[in-house]
Tab-separated table of C-alpha atoms in Angstrom:
chain	number	residue	atom	x	y	z
A	1	MET	CA	105.254	63.772	76.048
A	2	LYS	CA	103.441	66.900	74.893
A	3	LYS	CA	105.212	70.128	74.072
A	4	THR	CA	103.388	71.933	76.900
A	5	ASP	CA	104.492	69.284	79.405
A	6	MET	CA	108.081	69.805	78.330
A	7	ALA	CA	107.739	73.580	78.765
A	8	LYS	CA	106.245	73.122	82.241
A	9	GLY	CA	109.123	70.817	83.154
A	10	ASP	CA	111.645	73.398	81.949
A	11	ALA	CA	109.918	76.117	83.976
A	12	LYS	CA	109.994	74.006	87.131
A	13	LYS	CA	113.652	73.249	86.545
A	14	ILE	CA	114.460	76.971	86.280
A	15	GLN	CA	112.437	77.728	89.427
A	16	ARG	CA	114.362	75.082	91.376
A	17	GLN	CA	117.660	76.541	90.166
A	18	MET	CA	116.602	80.044	91.169
A	19	ALA	CA	115.410	78.844	94.581
A	20	ALA	CA	118.730	77.110	95.133
A	21	ARG	CA	120.487	80.439	94.491
A	22	GLY	CA	118.301	82.182	97.068
A	23	ALA	CA	115.986	84.029	94.712
A	24	VAL	CA	112.379	84.252	95.845
A	25	ILE	CA	110.025	83.629	92.973
A	26	GLY	CA	107.435	86.339	92.541
A	27	ALA	CA	109.080	88.653	95.080
A	28	PRO	CA	109.809	92.272	94.144
A	29	ALA	CA	113.362	93.531	93.933
A	30	LYS	CA	114.778	94.836	97.200
A	31	ASP	CA	115.652	98.284	95.835
A	32	THR	CA	112.079	99.189	94.873
A	33	ALA	CA	109.698	101.690	96.425
A	34	PRO	CA	108.776	101.162	100.080
A	35	ASP	CA	106.204	98.550	100.906
A	36	ARG	CA	102.687	99.937	100.467
A	37	ARG	CA	101.591	98.701	103.867
A	38	GLU	CA	104.521	100.465	105.533
A	39	GLN	CA	103.786	103.616	103.577
A	40	ARG	CA	100.095	103.573	104.623
A	41	GLU	CA	101.109	103.106	108.260
A	42	ARG	CA	103.510	106.069	108.099
A	43	GLU	CA	100.837	108.236	106.476
A	44	ARG	CA	98.256	107.154	109.061
A	45	ALA	CA	100.690	108.096	111.834
A	46	LEU	CA	100.928	111.570	110.263
A	47	GLY	CA	97.141	111.841	110.303
A	48	LEU	CA	96.813	111.582	106.516
A	49	VAL	CA	93.697	109.991	105.050
A	50	PRO	CA	93.351	108.848	101.425
A	51	PHE	CA	90.677	110.922	99.689
A	52	ALA	CA	89.845	110.074	96.086
A	53	VAL	CA	88.335	112.807	93.939
A	54	LYS	CA	87.490	112.874	90.243
A	55	LEU	CA	88.553	116.125	88.613
A	56	ASN	CA	88.513	117.531	85.115
A	57	SER	CA	91.784	116.837	83.288
A	58	THR	CA	92.400	120.546	82.604
A	59	LEU	CA	92.063	121.318	86.309
A	60	VAL	CA	94.499	118.522	87.148
A	61	ALA	CA	96.967	119.906	84.596
A	62	GLN	CA	96.667	123.366	86.203
A	63	LEU	CA	97.286	121.881	89.645
A	64	GLN	CA	100.323	119.960	88.412
A	65	THR	CA	101.768	123.064	86.740
A	66	LEU	CA	101.224	125.173	89.857
A	67	SER	CA	102.779	122.437	91.985
A	68	LYS	CA	105.918	122.433	89.817
A	69	GLU	CA	106.106	126.234	89.780
A	70	ARG	CA	105.932	126.430	93.577
A	71	GLY	CA	108.177	123.418	94.083
A	72	VAL	CA	105.730	121.652	96.401
A	73	GLU	CA	104.121	118.240	96.271
A	74	LEU	CA	100.715	118.011	94.665
A	75	ASN	CA	99.161	116.750	97.920
A	76	ALA	CA	100.434	119.785	99.833
A	77	LEU	CA	99.208	122.185	97.154
A	78	VAL	CA	95.717	120.679	97.054
A	79	ALA	CA	95.513	120.751	100.863
A	80	GLU	CA	96.545	124.413	100.889
A	81	LEU	CA	94.018	125.369	98.209
A	82	LEU	CA	91.219	123.465	99.975
A	83	GLN	CA	92.003	125.167	103.271
A	84	LYS	CA	91.947	128.599	101.610
A	85	GLY	CA	88.689	127.778	99.849
A	86	LEU	CA	87.021	126.566	103.030
A	87	ALA	CA	88.191	129.618	104.976
A	88	ASP	CA	86.558	132.024	102.494
């Protein structure tokens, strides 16, 4: 028996033991961030649309600093600044 075959056998043995205890192999922990699909559905219900933009790193740093100073989320700050810019 090859060394790799022995390692595969050990791995299968551990997987069977974990399955017997109720652990789902490859599943994320239950106390993690909300499911991405659920999050997208909630955002869609709020009328939010993902909008990817490439910005200069110094501009992003300025936005992040301003967001922290105002105590608002970055998304809300960018939306506010875009609305002001479009209104002018």
